[in-house]
PDB file of C-alpha atoms and ligand atoms in Angstrom:
ATOM      1  CA  MET A 247     -94.671  37.552  -7.401  1.00 46.00           C
ATOM      2  CA  ALA A 248     -96.175  35.986 -10.521  1.00 47.00           C
ATOM      3  CA  SER A 249     -93.051  36.759 -12.491  1.00 51.00           C
ATOM      4  CA  CYS A 250     -90.974  35.220  -9.679  1.00 49.00           C
ATOM      5  CA  ARG A 251     -93.031  32.069 -10.014  1.00 53.00           C
ATOM      6  CA  VAL A 252     -92.512  32.056 -13.775  1.00 50.00           C
ATOM      7  CA  LEU A 253     -88.781  32.525 -13.306  1.00 49.00           C
ATOM      8  CA  LEU A 254     -88.656  29.778 -10.691  1.00 48.00           C
ATOM      9  CA  ALA A 255     -90.622  27.435 -12.959  1.00 50.00           C
ATOM     10  CA  ALA A 256     -88.303  28.248 -15.856  1.00 50.00           C
ATOM     11  CA  ALA A 257     -85.251  27.598 -13.661  1.00 49.00           C
ATOM     12  CA  LEU A 258     -86.641  24.245 -12.514  1.00 48.00           C
ATOM     13  CA  LEU A 259     -87.486  23.277 -16.088  1.00 49.00           C
ATOM     14  CA  CYS A 260     -83.969  24.228 -17.089  1.00 49.00           C
ATOM     15  CA  ALA A 261     -82.446  22.182 -14.249  1.00 48.00           C
ATOM     16  CA  CYS A 262     -84.570  19.177 -15.220  1.00 48.00           C
ATOM     17  CA  SER A 263     -83.629  19.344 -18.874  1.00 46.00           C
ATOM     18  CA  VAL A 264     -79.931  19.610 -17.939  1.00 49.00           C
ATOM     19  CA  ALA A 265     -80.251  16.589 -15.634  1.00 55.00           C
ATOM     20  CA  ALA A 266     -81.886  14.590 -18.416  1.00 69.00           C
ATOM     21  CA  GLN A 267     -78.955  14.999 -20.806  1.00 93.00           C
ATOM     22  CA  PRO A 268     -77.372  11.626 -21.547  1.00 98.00           C
ATOM     23  CA  VAL A 269     -73.730  11.317 -20.426  1.00 98.00           C
ATOM     24  CA  PRO A 270     -71.420  11.171 -23.480  1.00 98.00           C
ATOM     25  CA  VAL A 271     -69.271   8.082 -22.846  1.00 98.00           C
ATOM     26  CA  ILE A 272     -66.217   6.494 -24.428  1.00 99.00           C
ATOM     27  CA  PHE A 273     -65.566   2.892 -23.386  1.00 99.00           C
ATOM     28  CA  ASP A 274     -61.891   1.830 -23.477  1.00 99.00           C
ATOM     29  CA  THR A 275     -61.608  -1.907 -22.865  1.00 99.00           C
ATOM     30  CA  ASP A 276     -59.282  -4.924 -23.007  1.00 98.00           C
ATOM     31  CA  ILE A 277     -62.269  -7.041 -24.041  1.00 98.00           C
ATOM     32  CA  GLY A 278     -61.385 -10.734 -24.117  1.00 98.00           C
ATOM     33  CA  ASN A 279     -59.153 -10.872 -21.039  1.00 98.00           C
ATOM     34  CA  ASP A 280     -62.033 -11.190 -18.590  1.00 98.00           C
ATOM     35  CA  VAL A 281     -65.784 -11.311 -18.883  1.00 98.00           C
ATOM     36  CA  ASP A 282     -66.640  -8.217 -16.830  1.00 98.00           C
ATOM     37  CA  ASP A 283     -65.822  -5.983 -19.817  1.00 98.00           C
ATOM     38  CA  ALA A 284     -68.655  -7.610 -21.788  1.00 98.00           C
ATOM     39  CA  LEU A 285     -71.126  -7.150 -18.928  1.00 98.00           C
ATOM     40  CA  ALA A 286     -70.035  -3.520 -18.563  1.00 99.00           C
ATOM     41  CA  LEU A 287     -70.681  -2.872 -22.258  1.00 99.00           C
ATOM     42  CA  ALA A 288     -74.152  -4.407 -21.897  1.00 98.00           C
ATOM     43  CA  MET A 289     -74.767  -1.988 -19.005  1.00 98.00           C
ATOM     44  CA  ILE A 290     -73.790   1.019 -21.124  1.00 98.00           C
ATOM     45  CA  HIS A 291     -76.301  -0.063 -23.784  1.00 98.00           C
ATOM     46  CA  ALA A 292     -78.999  -0.425 -21.132  1.00 98.00           C
ATOM     47  CA  LEU A 293     -78.208   3.053 -19.791  1.00 98.00           C
ATOM     48  CA  GLU A 294     -78.309   4.464 -23.319  1.00 98.00           C
ATOM     49  CA  SER A 295     -81.745   2.882 -23.848  1.00 98.00           C
ATOM     50  CA  ARG A 296     -82.824   4.653 -20.645  1.00 98.00           C
ATOM     51  CA  GLY A 297     -81.612   8.001 -21.983  1.00 98.00           C
ATOM     52  CA  GLU A 298     -78.834   8.222 -19.395  1.00 98.00           C
ATOM     53  CA  ALA A 299     -75.802   7.652 -21.634  1.00 98.00           C
ATOM     54  CA  LYS A 300     -74.651   8.134 -25.199  1.00 98.00           C
ATOM     55  CA  LEU A 301     -71.913   5.747 -26.300  1.00 98.00           C
ATOM     56  CA  LEU A 302     -69.613   7.769 -28.583  1.00 98.00           C
ATOM     57  CA  ALA A 303     -66.994   5.122 -29.345  1.00 99.00           C
ATOM     58  CA  VAL A 304     -65.402   1.936 -28.083  1.00 98.00           C
ATOM     59  CA  THR A 305     -61.615   1.639 -28.124  1.00 99.00           C
ATOM     60  CA  ILE A 306     -59.755  -1.581 -27.439  1.00 98.00           C
ATOM     61  CA  THR A 307     -56.416  -2.267 -25.716  1.00 98.00           C
ATOM     62  CA  LYS A 308     -56.342  -6.042 -26.293  1.00 98.00           C
ATOM     63  CA  ASP A 309     -54.372  -6.550 -29.510  1.00 97.00           C
ATOM     64  CA  ASN A 310     -56.399  -9.506 -30.809  1.00 97.00           C
ATOM     65  CA  LYS A 311     -58.316  -9.658 -34.081  1.00 97.00           C
ATOM     66  CA  TYR A 312     -61.565 -10.924 -32.519  1.00 98.00           C
ATOM     67  CA  ALA A 313     -61.875  -8.048 -30.020  1.00 98.00           C
ATOM     68  CA  ALA A 314     -63.362  -5.524 -32.470  1.00 98.00           C
ATOM     69  CA  PRO A 315     -65.717  -8.041 -34.170  1.00 98.00           C
ATOM     70  CA  PHE A 316     -67.072  -9.062 -30.757  1.00 98.00           C
ATOM     71  CA  ILE A 317     -67.645  -5.420 -29.682  1.00 98.00           C
ATOM     72  CA  ASP A 318     -69.296  -4.770 -33.045  1.00 98.00           C
ATOM     73  CA  ALA A 319     -71.547  -7.817 -32.549  1.00 98.00           C
ATOM     74  CA  VAL A 320     -72.661  -6.583 -29.109  1.00 98.00           C
ATOM     75  CA  ASP A 321     -73.279  -3.024 -30.373  1.00 98.00           C
ATOM     76  CA  THR A 322     -75.262  -4.428 -33.310  1.00 98.00           C
ATOM     77  CA  PHE A 323     -77.238  -6.736 -30.994  1.00 98.00           C
ATOM     78  CA  TYR A 324     -78.403  -3.649 -29.087  1.00 98.00           C
ATOM     79  CA  GLY A 325     -79.295  -1.866 -32.335  1.00 98.00           C
ATOM     80  CA  ARG A 326     -76.230   0.412 -32.386  1.00 98.00           C
ATOM     81  CA  GLY A 327     -74.001  -1.173 -35.020  1.00 97.00           C
ATOM     82  CA  ASP A 328     -72.722   2.216 -36.214  1.00 97.00           C
ATOM     83  CA  ILE A 329     -70.726   3.058 -33.064  1.00 98.00           C
ATOM     84  CA  PRO A 330     -67.078   3.756 -34.017  1.00 98.00           C
ATOM     85  CA  ILE A 331     -64.604   1.105 -32.858  1.00 98.00           C
ATOM     86  CA  GLY A 332     -60.850   1.680 -32.627  1.00 98.00           C
ATOM     87  CA  VAL A 333     -58.148  -0.864 -31.889  1.00 98.00           C
ATOM     88  CA  VAL A 334     -54.680  -0.641 -30.368  1.00 98.00           C
ATOM     89  CA  LYS A 335     -51.752  -1.211 -32.734  1.00 96.00           C
ATOM     90  CA  ASN A 336     -48.715  -3.047 -31.324  1.00 96.00           C
ATOM     91  CA  GLY A 337     -50.571  -3.457 -28.044  1.00 97.00           C
ATOM     92  CA  LYS A 338     -50.654  -5.889 -25.127  1.00 98.00           C
ATOM     93  CA  THR A 339     -52.191  -9.355 -24.624  1.00 98.00           C
ATOM     94  CA  PRO A 340     -52.613 -10.620 -28.203  1.00 98.00           C
ATOM     95  CA  GLU A 341     -53.393 -14.147 -27.000  1.00 97.00           C
ATOM     96  CA  ASP A 342     -56.527 -16.007 -28.106  1.00 98.00           C
ATOM     97  CA  SER A 343     -59.733 -15.657 -26.096  1.00 98.00           C
ATOM     98  CA  PRO A 344     -62.711 -17.985 -26.653  1.00 98.00           C
ATOM     99  CA  MET A 345     -65.058 -15.530 -24.889  1.00 98.00           C
ATOM    100  CA  ILE A 346     -64.752 -13.148 -27.852  1.00 98.00           C
ATOM    101  CA  ARG A 347     -63.774 -15.534 -30.663  1.00 98.00           C
ATOM    102  CA  VAL A 348     -66.582 -18.071 -30.198  1.00 98.00           C
ATOM    103  CA  PRO A 349     -69.521 -15.596 -30.187  1.00 98.00           C
ATOM    104  CA  ALA A 350     -67.956 -13.482 -32.967  1.00 98.00           C
ATOM    105  CA  GLU A 351     -67.616 -16.574 -35.173  1.00 98.00           C
ATOM    106  CA  ARG A 352     -70.818 -18.377 -34.221  1.00 98.00           C
ATOM    107  CA  ARG A 353     -72.886 -19.181 -37.311  1.00 98.00           C
ATOM    108  CA  ASN A 354     -76.392 -20.326 -38.163  1.00 98.00           C
ATOM    109  CA  PRO A 355     -76.941 -23.491 -40.255  1.00 98.00           C
ATOM    110  CA  ASP A 356     -77.195 -21.251 -43.362  1.00 98.00           C
ATOM    111  CA  GLY A 357     -73.704 -19.824 -42.707  1.00 97.00           C
ATOM    112  CA  SER A 358     -74.828 -16.373 -41.533  1.00 98.00           C
ATOM    113  CA  TYR A 359     -73.559 -14.949 -38.240  1.00 98.00           C
ATOM    114  CA  VAL A 360     -75.692 -15.618 -35.148  1.00 98.00           C
ATOM    115  CA  TYR A 361     -74.524 -12.178 -33.932  1.00 98.00           C
ATOM    116  CA  PRO A 362     -74.240 -10.035 -37.071  1.00 98.00           C
ATOM    117  CA  HIS A 363     -71.349  -7.552 -37.304  1.00 98.00           C
ATOM    118  CA  ARG A 364     -69.706  -5.508 -40.021  1.00 96.00           C
ATOM    119  CA  LEU A 365     -66.097  -5.751 -38.764  1.00 95.00           C
ATOM    120  CA  THR A 366     -64.883  -9.273 -39.442  1.00 91.00           C
ATOM    121  CA  ASP A 367     -61.134  -8.712 -38.942  1.00 90.00           C
ATOM    122  CA  GLY A 368     -60.141  -6.495 -36.032  1.00 91.00           C
ATOM    123  CA  ALA A 369     -56.686  -5.971 -37.511  1.00 88.00           C
ATOM    124  CA  LYS A 370     -58.366  -3.869 -40.201  1.00 92.00           C
ATOM    125  CA  ALA A 371     -60.233  -1.632 -37.737  1.00 96.00           C
ATOM    126  CA  PRO A 372     -58.993   1.972 -37.373  1.00 98.00           C
ATOM    127  CA  ASP A 373     -56.374   2.955 -34.814  1.00 98.00           C
ATOM    128  CA  ALA A 374     -57.793   3.722 -31.377  1.00 98.00           C
ATOM    129  CA  VAL A 375     -56.076   7.103 -31.012  1.00 98.00           C
ATOM    130  CA  GLY A 376     -57.693   8.461 -34.179  1.00 98.00           C
ATOM    131  CA  VAL A 377     -61.105   7.179 -33.063  1.00 98.00           C
ATOM    132  CA  LEU A 378     -60.646   8.789 -29.632  1.00 98.00           C
ATOM    133  CA  ARG A 379     -59.650  12.103 -31.191  1.00 98.00           C
ATOM    134  CA  SER A 380     -62.611  12.303 -33.539  1.00 98.00           C
ATOM    135  CA  ALA A 381     -65.070  11.192 -30.824  1.00 98.00           C
ATOM    136  CA  LEU A 382     -63.786  13.893 -28.459  1.00 98.00           C
ATOM    137  CA  ALA A 383     -63.622  16.597 -31.136  1.00 98.00           C
ATOM    138  CA  SER A 384     -67.344  16.187 -31.862  1.00 97.00           C
ATOM    139  CA  GLN A 385     -68.396  16.946 -28.274  1.00 98.00           C
ATOM    140  CA  LYS A 386     -68.895  20.019 -26.112  1.00 98.00           C
ATOM    141  CA  ASP A 387     -66.031  21.196 -23.936  1.00 98.00           C
ATOM    142  CA  GLY A 388     -65.870  19.593 -20.500  1.00 98.00           C
ATOM    143  CA  SER A 389     -68.552  17.000 -21.256  1.00 98.00           C
ATOM    144  CA  VAL A 390     -67.087  13.591 -22.034  1.00 98.00           C
ATOM    145  CA  VAL A 391     -66.675  10.753 -19.540  1.00 98.00           C
ATOM    146  CA  ILE A 392     -64.160   8.045 -20.416  1.00 99.00           C
ATOM    147  CA  VAL A 393     -64.535   4.622 -18.812  1.00 99.00           C
ATOM    148  CA  MET A 394     -61.177   2.832 -18.942  1.00 99.00           C
ATOM    149  CA  VAL A 395     -61.448  -0.820 -17.920  1.00 98.00           C
ATOM    150  CA  GLY A 396     -58.243  -2.244 -19.410  1.00 98.00           C
ATOM    151  CA  PHE A 397     -54.666  -1.034 -19.771  1.00 98.00           C
ATOM    152  CA  SER A 398     -53.776   2.648 -20.123  1.00 98.00           C
ATOM    153  CA  THR A 399     -52.099   2.131 -23.536  1.00 98.00           C
ATOM    154  CA  ASN A 400     -54.640   3.995 -25.673  1.00 98.00           C
ATOM    155  CA  LEU A 401     -55.181   6.882 -23.274  1.00 98.00           C
ATOM    156  CA  ALA A 402     -51.442   7.398 -22.744  1.00 99.00           C
ATOM    157  CA  ARG A 403     -50.978   7.602 -26.514  1.00 98.00           C
ATOM    158  CA  LEU A 404     -53.914  10.002 -26.801  1.00 98.00           C
ATOM    159  CA  LEU A 405     -52.447  12.165 -24.048  1.00 98.00           C
ATOM    160  CA  THR A 406     -49.098  12.287 -25.861  1.00 98.00           C
ATOM    161  CA  ALA A 407     -50.706  12.986 -29.251  1.00 98.00           C
ATOM    162  CA  ASP A 408     -53.216  15.663 -28.241  1.00 98.00           C
ATOM    163  CA  PRO A 409     -53.099  16.813 -24.605  1.00 98.00           C
ATOM    164  CA  ASP A 410     -55.085  19.992 -25.361  1.00 98.00           C
ATOM    165  CA  LEU A 411     -58.000  18.003 -26.782  1.00 98.00           C
ATOM    166  CA  VAL A 412     -58.119  15.834 -23.644  1.00 98.00           C
ATOM    167  CA  LYS A 413     -57.956  18.910 -21.442  1.00 98.00           C
ATOM    168  CA  SER A 414     -60.791  20.687 -23.225  1.00 98.00           C
ATOM    169  CA  LYS A 415     -63.236  17.811 -23.761  1.00 98.00           C
ATOM    170  CA  VAL A 416     -62.926  15.287 -20.933  1.00 98.00           C
ATOM    171  CA  ARG A 417     -64.914  15.886 -17.738  1.00 98.00           C
ATOM    172  CA  LEU A 418     -64.036  12.660 -15.908  1.00 98.00           C
ATOM    173  CA  LEU A 419     -61.942   9.540 -16.345  1.00 99.00           C
ATOM    174  CA  CYS A 420     -63.327   6.567 -14.472  1.00 98.00           C
ATOM    175  CA  ALA A 421     -60.817   3.719 -14.349  1.00 98.00           C
ATOM    176  CA  MET A 422     -60.964   0.157 -13.134  1.00 98.00           C
ATOM    177  CA  ALA A 423     -57.349   0.023 -12.037  1.00 98.00           C
ATOM    178  CA  GLY A 424     -55.170  -0.380  -8.993  1.00 98.00           C
ATOM    179  CA  ALA A 425     -55.913  -1.337  -5.394  1.00 98.00           C
ATOM    180  CA  PHE A 426     -56.820   1.164  -2.682  1.00 98.00           C
ATOM    181  CA  PRO A 427     -55.750   2.532  -0.358  1.00 95.00           C
ATOM    182  CA  HIS A 428     -52.949   0.023  -1.083  1.00 92.00           C
ATOM    183  CA  GLY A 429     -52.596  -3.535  -2.274  1.00 94.00           C
ATOM    184  CA  ASN A 430     -50.877  -5.862  -4.713  1.00 97.00           C
ATOM    185  CA  PRO A 431     -50.053  -4.876  -8.313  1.00 98.00           C
ATOM    186  CA  GLU A 432     -53.326  -4.976 -10.229  1.00 98.00           C
ATOM    187  CA  TYR A 433     -53.587  -6.568 -13.696  1.00 98.00           C
ATOM    188  CA  ASN A 434     -54.643  -3.467 -15.686  1.00 98.00           C
ATOM    189  CA  VAL A 435     -51.774  -1.464 -14.195  1.00 98.00           C
ATOM    190  CA  LYS A 436     -48.985  -4.038 -14.268  1.00 98.00           C
ATOM    191  CA  THR A 437     -49.714  -5.029 -17.885  1.00 98.00           C
ATOM    192  CA  ASP A 438     -48.647  -1.546 -19.092  1.00 98.00           C
ATOM    193  CA  ILE A 439     -46.895   0.215 -16.215  1.00 98.00           C
ATOM    194  CA  PRO A 440     -45.404   3.178 -18.157  1.00 98.00           C
ATOM    195  CA  ALA A 441     -48.789   4.010 -19.693  1.00 98.00           C
ATOM    196  CA  ALA A 442     -50.597   3.770 -16.341  1.00 98.00           C
ATOM    197  CA  ARG A 443     -47.980   5.940 -14.647  1.00 98.00           C
ATOM    198  CA  GLN A 444     -48.307   8.613 -17.352  1.00 98.00           C
ATOM    199  CA  VAL A 445     -52.110   8.661 -17.315  1.00 98.00           C
ATOM    200  CA  PHE A 446     -52.497   8.640 -13.532  1.00 98.00           C
ATOM    201  CA  ARG A 447     -49.920  11.446 -13.155  1.00 98.00           C
ATOM    202  CA  ASP A 448     -50.611  13.693 -16.170  1.00 98.00           C
ATOM    203  CA  TRP A 449     -54.267  13.209 -17.119  1.00 98.00           C
ATOM    204  CA  PRO A 450     -55.832  16.682 -16.844  1.00 98.00           C
ATOM    205  CA  SER A 451     -59.357  15.781 -15.702  1.00 98.00           C
ATOM    206  CA  PRO A 452     -60.304  14.252 -12.354  1.00 98.00           C
ATOM    207  CA  ILE A 453     -59.858  10.463 -12.177  1.00 99.00           C
ATOM    208  CA  VAL A 454     -62.024   8.168 -10.068  1.00 99.00           C
ATOM    209  CA  PHE A 455     -60.583   4.698  -9.573  1.00 99.00           C
ATOM    210  CA  SER A 456     -62.533   1.546  -8.941  1.00 98.00           C
ATOM    211  CA  GLY A 457     -59.852  -0.568  -7.326  1.00 98.00           C
ATOM    212  CA  PHE A 458     -59.461  -4.346  -7.341  1.00 98.00           C
ATOM    213  CA  GLU A 459     -61.180  -4.584  -3.950  1.00 98.00           C
ATOM    214  CA  ILE A 460     -64.476  -3.051  -5.132  1.00 98.00           C
ATOM    215  CA  GLY A 461     -65.299  -5.578  -7.880  1.00 98.00           C
ATOM    216  CA  GLN A 462     -63.890  -8.350  -5.718  1.00 98.00           C
ATOM    217  CA  ALA A 463     -66.448  -7.526  -3.006  1.00 98.00           C
ATOM    218  CA  MET A 464     -69.448  -8.096  -5.334  1.00 98.00           C
ATOM    219  CA  LEU A 465     -69.573 -11.238  -7.461  1.00 98.00           C
ATOM    220  CA  PHE A 466     -71.763 -11.325 -10.558  1.00 98.00           C
ATOM    221  CA  PRO A 467     -73.790 -14.518 -10.071  1.00 98.00           C
ATOM    222  CA  ALA A 468     -73.933 -17.355 -12.600  1.00 98.00           C
ATOM    223  CA  ALA A 469     -77.648 -17.538 -11.723  1.00 98.00           C
ATOM    224  CA  SER A 470     -78.147 -14.119 -13.338  1.00 98.00           C
ATOM    225  CA  ILE A 471     -76.534 -15.343 -16.583  1.00 98.00           C
ATOM    226  CA  GLU A 472     -78.756 -18.434 -16.526  1.00 97.00           C
ATOM    227  CA  HIS A 473     -82.044 -16.655 -15.767  1.00 97.00           C
ATOM    228  CA  ASP A 474     -81.925 -12.918 -16.505  1.00 98.00           C
ATOM    229  CA  PHE A 475     -80.489 -13.153 -20.031  1.00 98.00           C
ATOM    230  CA  SER A 476     -82.972 -15.757 -21.288  1.00 96.00           C
ATOM    231  CA  TRP A 477     -85.357 -13.164 -22.782  1.00 97.00           C
ATOM    232  CA  VAL A 478     -83.579 -13.914 -26.076  1.00 97.00           C
ATOM    233  CA  THR A 479     -82.374 -17.280 -27.405  1.00 97.00           C
ATOM    234  CA  ASN A 480     -78.897 -16.062 -28.326  1.00 98.00           C
ATOM    235  CA  HIS A 481     -77.325 -13.296 -26.242  1.00 98.00           C
ATOM    236  CA  PRO A 482     -73.715 -12.395 -27.156  1.00 98.00           C
ATOM    237  CA  VAL A 483     -72.799 -11.382 -23.593  1.00 98.00           C
ATOM    238  CA  ALA A 484     -74.237 -14.540 -22.001  1.00 98.00           C
ATOM    239  CA  ASP A 485     -72.476 -16.492 -24.771  1.00 98.00           C
ATOM    240  CA  ALA A 486     -69.180 -14.771 -23.865  1.00 98.00           C
ATOM    241  CA  TYR A 487     -69.741 -15.590 -20.185  1.00 98.00           C
ATOM    242  CA  ARG A 488     -70.283 -19.280 -20.965  1.00 98.00           C
ATOM    243  CA  ASN A 489     -67.093 -19.348 -23.040  1.00 98.00           C
ATOM    244  CA  TYR A 490     -64.872 -17.594 -20.521  1.00 98.00           C
ATOM    245  CA  MET A 491     -64.877 -20.368 -17.892  1.00 98.00           C
ATOM    246  CA  PRO A 492     -66.868 -23.585 -17.350  1.00 98.00           C
ATOM    247  CA  MET A 493     -70.328 -22.718 -15.951  1.00 98.00           C
ATOM    248  CA  PRO A 494     -71.537 -22.161 -13.355  1.00 98.00           C
ATOM    249  CA  TYR A 495     -69.181 -19.581 -11.828  1.00 98.00           C
ATOM    250  CA  ASP A 496     -69.544 -16.193 -10.171  1.00 98.00           C
ATOM    251  CA  ARG A 497     -67.141 -13.471 -11.270  1.00 98.00           C
ATOM    252  CA  PRO A 498     -66.026 -10.149  -9.736  1.00 98.00           C
ATOM    253  CA  THR A 499     -67.816  -7.070 -11.050  1.00 98.00           C
ATOM    254  CA  TRP A 500     -64.676  -4.939 -11.560  1.00 98.00           C
ATOM    255  CA  ASP A 501     -65.467  -3.181 -14.859  1.00 98.00           C
ATOM    256  CA  LEU A 502     -69.189  -2.909 -14.111  1.00 99.00           C
ATOM    257  CA  THR A 503     -68.480  -0.844 -10.990  1.00 99.00           C
ATOM    258  CA  ALA A 504     -66.378   1.739 -12.860  1.00 98.00           C
ATOM    259  CA  THR A 505     -69.104   1.965 -15.506  1.00 99.00           C
ATOM    260  CA  LEU A 506     -71.939   2.422 -13.001  1.00 98.00           C
ATOM    261  CA  TYR A 507     -70.133   5.199 -11.169  1.00 98.00           C
ATOM    262  CA  ALA A 508     -69.213   6.937 -14.446  1.00 98.00           C
ATOM    263  CA  ILE A 509     -72.834   7.252 -15.569  1.00 98.00           C
ATOM    264  CA  ARG A 510     -74.682   7.384 -12.232  1.00 98.00           C
ATOM    265  CA  PRO A 511     -72.221   9.069  -9.875  1.00 97.00           C
ATOM    266  CA  GLY A 512     -74.728  10.583  -7.472  1.00 95.00           C
ATOM    267  CA  ARG A 513     -76.868   7.602  -6.498  1.00 97.00           C
ATOM    268  CA  ASP A 514     -75.068   6.367  -3.381  1.00 98.00           C
ATOM    269  CA  TYR A 515     -73.980   3.111  -4.993  1.00 98.00           C
ATOM    270  CA  PHE A 516     -70.481   3.921  -3.709  1.00 98.00           C
ATOM    271  CA  SER A 517     -68.711   6.408  -1.448  1.00 98.00           C
ATOM    272  CA  LEU A 518     -65.649   8.408  -2.454  1.00 98.00           C
ATOM    273  CA  SER A 519     -62.242   8.733  -0.835  1.00 98.00           C
ATOM    274  CA  GLU A 520     -60.663  12.061  -0.004  1.00 98.00           C
ATOM    275  CA  PRO A 521     -58.768  13.674  -2.921  1.00 98.00           C
ATOM    276  CA  GLY A 522     -55.153  12.882  -3.583  1.00 98.00           C
ATOM    277  CA  ASN A 523     -52.531  11.792  -6.095  1.00 98.00           C
ATOM    278  CA  VAL A 524     -51.813   8.320  -7.477  1.00 98.00           C
ATOM    279  CA  ASP A 525     -48.344   7.073  -8.368  1.00 97.00           C
ATOM    280  CA  VAL A 526     -47.343   3.695  -9.778  1.00 98.00           C
ATOM    281  CA  ASP A 527     -44.257   1.829  -8.555  1.00 98.00           C
ATOM    282  CA  ASP A 528     -42.006  -0.399 -10.656  1.00 97.00           C
ATOM    283  CA  GLN A 529     -44.043  -3.510  -9.854  1.00 98.00           C
ATOM    284  CA  GLY A 530     -47.329  -1.865 -10.853  1.00 98.00           C
ATOM    285  CA  ARG A 531     -48.621  -1.069  -7.375  1.00 98.00           C
ATOM    286  CA  THR A 532     -50.773   2.059  -7.083  1.00 98.00           C
ATOM    287  CA  MET A 533     -49.828   4.385  -4.228  1.00 97.00           C
ATOM    288  CA  PHE A 534     -52.408   6.930  -3.083  1.00 98.00           C
ATOM    289  CA  THR A 535     -51.229  10.081  -1.320  1.00 98.00           C
ATOM    290  CA  PRO A 536     -53.930  12.320   0.200  1.00 98.00           C
ATOM    291  CA  ASP A 537     -53.746  15.915  -1.041  1.00 98.00           C
ATOM    292  CA  PRO A 538     -56.511  18.518  -0.714  1.00 98.00           C
ATOM    293  CA  LYS A 539     -55.509  19.844  -4.155  1.00 98.00           C
ATOM    294  CA  GLY A 540     -55.373  16.377  -5.733  1.00 98.00           C
ATOM    295  CA  THR A 541     -57.841  15.355  -8.436  1.00 98.00           C
ATOM    296  CA  ARG A 542     -57.745  11.589  -7.964  1.00 98.00           C
ATOM    297  CA  ARG A 543     -60.160   9.673  -5.743  1.00 98.00           C
ATOM    298  CA  TYR A 544     -61.086   6.033  -5.326  1.00 98.00           C
ATOM    299  CA  LEU A 545     -64.410   4.307  -4.761  1.00 98.00           C
ATOM    300  CA  ILE A 546     -65.311   2.931  -1.343  1.00 98.00           C
ATOM    301  CA  LEU A 547     -68.050   0.335  -0.924  1.00 98.00           C
ATOM    302  CA  THR A 548     -69.756   0.021   2.452  1.00 98.00           C
ATOM    303  CA  ASP A 549     -71.649  -3.047   3.657  1.00 98.00           C
ATOM    304  CA  ARG A 550     -74.841  -0.979   3.535  1.00 98.00           C
ATOM    305  CA  GLN A 551     -74.348  -0.215  -0.181  1.00 98.00           C
ATOM    306  CA  LYS A 552     -73.314  -3.678  -1.358  1.00 98.00           C
ATOM    307  CA  ALA A 553     -76.608  -5.536  -1.937  1.00 98.00           C
ATOM    308  CA  ARG A 554     -78.366  -2.674  -3.716  1.00 98.00           C
ATOM    309  CA  THR A 555     -75.342  -1.886  -5.889  1.00 98.00           C
ATOM    310  CA  LEU A 556     -74.877  -5.519  -6.967  1.00 98.00           C
ATOM    311  CA  GLU A 557     -78.583  -5.847  -7.775  1.00 98.00           C
ATOM    312  CA  THR A 558     -78.348  -2.711  -9.928  1.00 98.00           C
ATOM    313  CA  LEU A 559     -75.368  -4.151 -11.830  1.00 98.00           C
ATOM    314  CA  GLU A 560     -77.289  -7.383 -12.498  1.00 98.00           C
ATOM    315  CA  LEU A 561     -80.443  -5.618 -13.655  1.00 98.00           C
ATOM    316  CA  LEU A 562     -78.666  -3.180 -15.953  1.00 98.00           C
ATOM    317  CA  ALA A 563     -76.356  -5.801 -17.510  1.00 98.00           C
ATOM    318  CA  SER A 564     -79.276  -8.103 -18.318  1.00 98.00           C
ATOM    319  CA  GLN A 565     -81.830  -5.427 -19.290  1.00 98.00           C
ATOM    320  CA  PRO A 566     -83.775  -6.443 -22.429  1.00 97.00           C
ATOM    321  CA  ARG A 567     -83.307  -4.284 -25.504  1.00 93.00           C
TER     322      ARG A 567
HETATM  323 CA1  LIG B  54     -61.164  -5.290 -18.357  1.00 75.51          CA
END
């Protein structure tokens, strides 16, 4: 009996220590095209500070030279300036974006950066595929969660370059993409349709989609930017928010929802669809087909879940260092 108790205690201890392991995360983002990417990155840092996540790398699908410096500035702001950053080469949406350029370039009267960062020219940052490969190679088999909140460009190239590495290392891909169960072509999909089609069809791990309708149903409030981020005089994410559109405005929480599910899947913030397959048509519409053997699902948000989930997004995104 005593030995049973010891065994039981050891098993419980073991279960607890497994549960406490931080989730190894790679964040793949088109930072600069909308402000939810910046809030999602802030959330990952908050979850890492809580011991729930470990940010392995950030890879970027917006081909603009201020994207990597801005990411670097946010990582450095949270005390993690050594996180590898990879950028897409010959990628989509190179156009200028004040939400990343203004904070990345903001200077003090003495000429120093308000948000210090080591990467000053994103064009000189390493290629995203190489960064993805080395981040994955360093991890245990079946452990890594990838949060993809932009186009599928980088992950499609990774899948072509090293499908075996993806198969052995990735546990889950959580993507803000598409519209479910059906809807109009969604921006992240229609911007690189061939890449999305390849990833949604061939990616070996399960994929959970946060569709357009999920983030659209919960708006991040301008009031949170104005009040919850004021624990520090200069906050790079609040700065990005103020430079994305004239304040005050509320903005859908698209990329935050994919991030929250990726790191806290079992907390009833969302419900899950039945399994199935996801195809992409020539206009960039996602088409979900139920299939008991399928490995793709999409998030569902009920009215009961909405208020608590939105509050969690606000608190995590604005959490002090
Ligand atoms: Ca995005």
